[in-house]
Amino acid sequence: MRLIRSALLSILCVSFSAHLQAQSTLTTGSVRGIVIDNCGAVIPGANVVLMALATGQTVSRSTNDVGMFIFPSQPVGVYALEATASGFGQQR
């Protein structure tokens, strides 16, 4: 059984698009990426969970037809990312 690579390897692109307030304070950002398997094939329909480590709050999204996901307007902080898909083992 193939495994989804760990979050750091499976996400080809994670970017934080910061929105600035009048005082130039960062308050939110976006997390986006692509889920791939260990052969480099994209995983459409994978469940991606973003967890804020400070609060334990989670948000879920599914990848689209080309394996992409986005979590817009997330508060600035430290997060864990987990991806699961039918037929694949779980990686964090």
PDB file of C-alpha atoms in Angstrom:
ATOM      1  CA  MET A   1       0.000   0.000   0.000  1.00  0.00           C
ATOM      2  CA  ARG A   2       1.420   3.375  -1.003  1.00  0.00           C
ATOM      3  CA  LEU A   3       1.659   6.108   1.613  1.00  0.00           C
ATOM      4  CA  ILE A   4       0.914   9.769   1.303  1.00  0.00           C
ATOM      5  CA  ARG A   5       4.174  11.534   1.991  1.00  0.00           C
ATOM      6  CA  SER A   6       4.526  13.488   5.208  1.00  0.00           C
ATOM      7  CA  ALA A   7       3.007  16.950   5.255  1.00  0.00           C
ATOM      8  CA  LEU A   8       6.298  18.671   4.539  1.00  0.00           C
ATOM      9  CA  LEU A   9       6.978  16.530   1.473  1.00  0.00           C
ATOM     10  CA  SER A  10       3.436  16.127   0.191  1.00  0.00           C
ATOM     11  CA  ILE A  11       2.753  19.808   0.022  1.00  0.00           C
ATOM     12  CA  LEU A  12       4.560  21.185  -2.966  1.00  0.00           C
ATOM     13  CA  CYS A  13       3.607  24.705  -2.159  1.00  0.00           C
ATOM     14  CA  VAL A  14       2.610  26.156   1.175  1.00  0.00           C
ATOM     15  CA  SER A  15       2.246  29.872   1.151  1.00  0.00           C
ATOM     16  CA  PHE A  16       1.109  32.375   3.665  1.00  0.00           C
ATOM     17  CA  SER A  17      -0.555  35.389   2.103  1.00  0.00           C
ATOM     18  CA  ALA A  18      -0.576  37.912   4.877  1.00  0.00           C
ATOM     19  CA  HIS A  19      -3.229  40.584   5.126  1.00  0.00           C
ATOM     20  CA  LEU A  20      -1.946  43.800   6.640  1.00  0.00           C
ATOM     21  CA  GLN A  21      -3.850  46.069   8.982  1.00  0.00           C
ATOM     22  CA  ALA A  22      -3.273  49.816   9.235  1.00  0.00           C
ATOM     23  CA  GLN A  23      -0.429  49.249  11.752  1.00  0.00           C
ATOM     24  CA  SER A  24       1.185  46.618   9.446  1.00  0.00           C
ATOM     25  CA  THR A  25       0.391  43.837  11.915  1.00  0.00           C
ATOM     26  CA  LEU A  26       0.067  40.357  10.444  1.00  0.00           C
ATOM     27  CA  THR A  27      -3.209  38.799  11.566  1.00  0.00           C
ATOM     28  CA  THR A  28      -4.179  36.174   8.971  1.00  0.00           C
ATOM     29  CA  GLY A  29      -2.667  34.106   6.204  1.00  0.00           C
ATOM     30  CA  SER A  30      -3.556  31.320   3.785  1.00  0.00           C
ATOM     31  CA  VAL A  31      -2.260  27.766   3.729  1.00  0.00           C
ATOM     32  CA  ARG A  32      -2.362  26.069   0.346  1.00  0.00           C
ATOM     33  CA  GLY A  33      -0.685  23.121  -1.276  1.00  0.00           C
ATOM     34  CA  ILE A  34      -0.906  19.946  -3.328  1.00  0.00           C
ATOM     35  CA  VAL A  35      -1.168  16.424  -1.902  1.00  0.00           C
ATOM     36  CA  ILE A  36       0.900  13.833  -3.788  1.00  0.00           C
ATOM     37  CA  ASP A  37       1.773  10.177  -3.264  1.00  0.00           C
ATOM     38  CA  ASN A  38       5.303   8.772  -2.985  1.00  0.00           C
ATOM     39  CA  CYS A  39       5.475   8.462  -6.799  1.00  0.00           C
ATOM     40  CA  GLY A  40       4.576  12.130  -7.324  1.00  0.00           C
ATOM     41  CA  ALA A  41       1.002  11.541  -8.514  1.00  0.00           C
ATOM     42  CA  VAL A  42      -1.589  14.020  -7.241  1.00  0.00           C
ATOM     43  CA  ILE A  43      -4.310  12.778  -4.861  1.00  0.00           C
ATOM     44  CA  PRO A  44      -7.755  14.198  -5.740  1.00  0.00           C
ATOM     45  CA  GLY A  45     -10.376  13.916  -2.996  1.00  0.00           C
ATOM     46  CA  ALA A  46      -7.854  13.637  -0.142  1.00  0.00           C
ATOM     47  CA  ASN A  47      -9.051  14.960   3.221  1.00  0.00           C
ATOM     48  CA  VAL A  48      -6.693  17.632   4.588  1.00  0.00           C
ATOM     49  CA  VAL A  49      -7.004  18.757   8.221  1.00  0.00           C
ATOM     50  CA  LEU A  50      -5.322  21.913   9.524  1.00  0.00           C
ATOM     51  CA  MET A  51      -4.995  22.097  13.328  1.00  0.00           C
ATOM     52  CA  ALA A  52      -4.012  25.213  15.291  1.00  0.00           C
ATOM     53  CA  LEU A  53      -1.568  23.905  17.902  1.00  0.00           C
ATOM     54  CA  ALA A  54      -2.309  26.694  20.395  1.00  0.00           C
ATOM     55  CA  THR A  55      -6.069  26.029  20.495  1.00  0.00           C
ATOM     56  CA  GLY A  56      -6.566  22.527  19.064  1.00  0.00           C
ATOM     57  CA  GLN A  57      -9.147  23.951  16.635  1.00  0.00           C
ATOM     58  CA  THR A  58      -9.323  22.078  13.319  1.00  0.00           C
ATOM     59  CA  VAL A  59     -10.545  22.926   9.836  1.00  0.00           C
ATOM     60  CA  SER A  60     -11.010  20.328   7.048  1.00  0.00           C
ATOM     61  CA  ARG A  61     -10.905  20.615   3.275  1.00  0.00           C
ATOM     62  CA  SER A  62     -10.831  18.147   0.387  1.00  0.00           C
ATOM     63  CA  THR A  63      -8.346  18.368  -2.445  1.00  0.00           C
ATOM     64  CA  ASN A  64      -9.723  19.230  -5.872  1.00  0.00           C
ATOM     65  CA  ASP A  65      -9.283  17.263  -9.118  1.00  0.00           C
ATOM     66  CA  VAL A  66      -5.602  18.236  -9.323  1.00  0.00           C
ATOM     67  CA  GLY A  67      -4.814  17.542  -5.648  1.00  0.00           C
ATOM     68  CA  MET A  68      -4.862  21.179  -4.524  1.00  0.00           C
ATOM     69  CA  PHE A  69      -6.268  22.544  -1.260  1.00  0.00           C
ATOM     70  CA  ILE A  70      -6.497  25.978   0.381  1.00  0.00           C
ATOM     71  CA  PHE A  71      -7.288  27.231   3.862  1.00  0.00           C
ATOM     72  CA  PRO A  72      -7.890  30.985   3.406  1.00  0.00           C
ATOM     73  CA  SER A  73      -7.822  33.613   6.154  1.00  0.00           C
ATOM     74  CA  GLN A  74      -6.294  31.559   8.973  1.00  0.00           C
ATOM     75  CA  PRO A  75      -5.083  33.385  12.103  1.00  0.00           C
ATOM     76  CA  VAL A  76      -1.299  33.671  12.320  1.00  0.00           C
ATOM     77  CA  GLY A  77       0.080  30.805  14.416  1.00  0.00           C
ATOM     78  CA  VAL A  78       1.663  27.364  14.436  1.00  0.00           C
ATOM     79  CA  TYR A  79      -0.287  24.592  12.691  1.00  0.00           C
ATOM     80  CA  ALA A  80      -0.136  20.848  12.095  1.00  0.00           C
ATOM     81  CA  LEU A  81      -1.311  19.501   8.755  1.00  0.00           C
ATOM     82  CA  GLU A  82      -2.637  15.995   8.138  1.00  0.00           C
ATOM     83  CA  ALA A  83      -3.706  14.396   4.854  1.00  0.00           C
ATOM     84  CA  THR A  84      -5.659  11.155   4.429  1.00  0.00           C
ATOM     85  CA  ALA A  85      -7.128   9.431   1.375  1.00  0.00           C
ATOM     86  CA  SER A  86      -8.924   6.182   0.685  1.00  0.00           C
ATOM     87  CA  GLY A  87      -6.424   3.414  -0.093  1.00  0.00           C
ATOM     88  CA  PHE A  88      -3.495   5.248   1.537  1.00  0.00           C
ATOM     89  CA  GLY A  89      -1.925   5.071   4.966  1.00  0.00           C
ATOM     90  CA  GLN A  90      -2.018   8.149   7.183  1.00  0.00           C
ATOM     91  CA  GLN A  91       0.969  10.481   7.484  1.00  0.00           C
ATOM     92  CA  ARG A  92       1.411  13.589   9.631  1.00  0.00           C
TER      93      ARG A  92
END
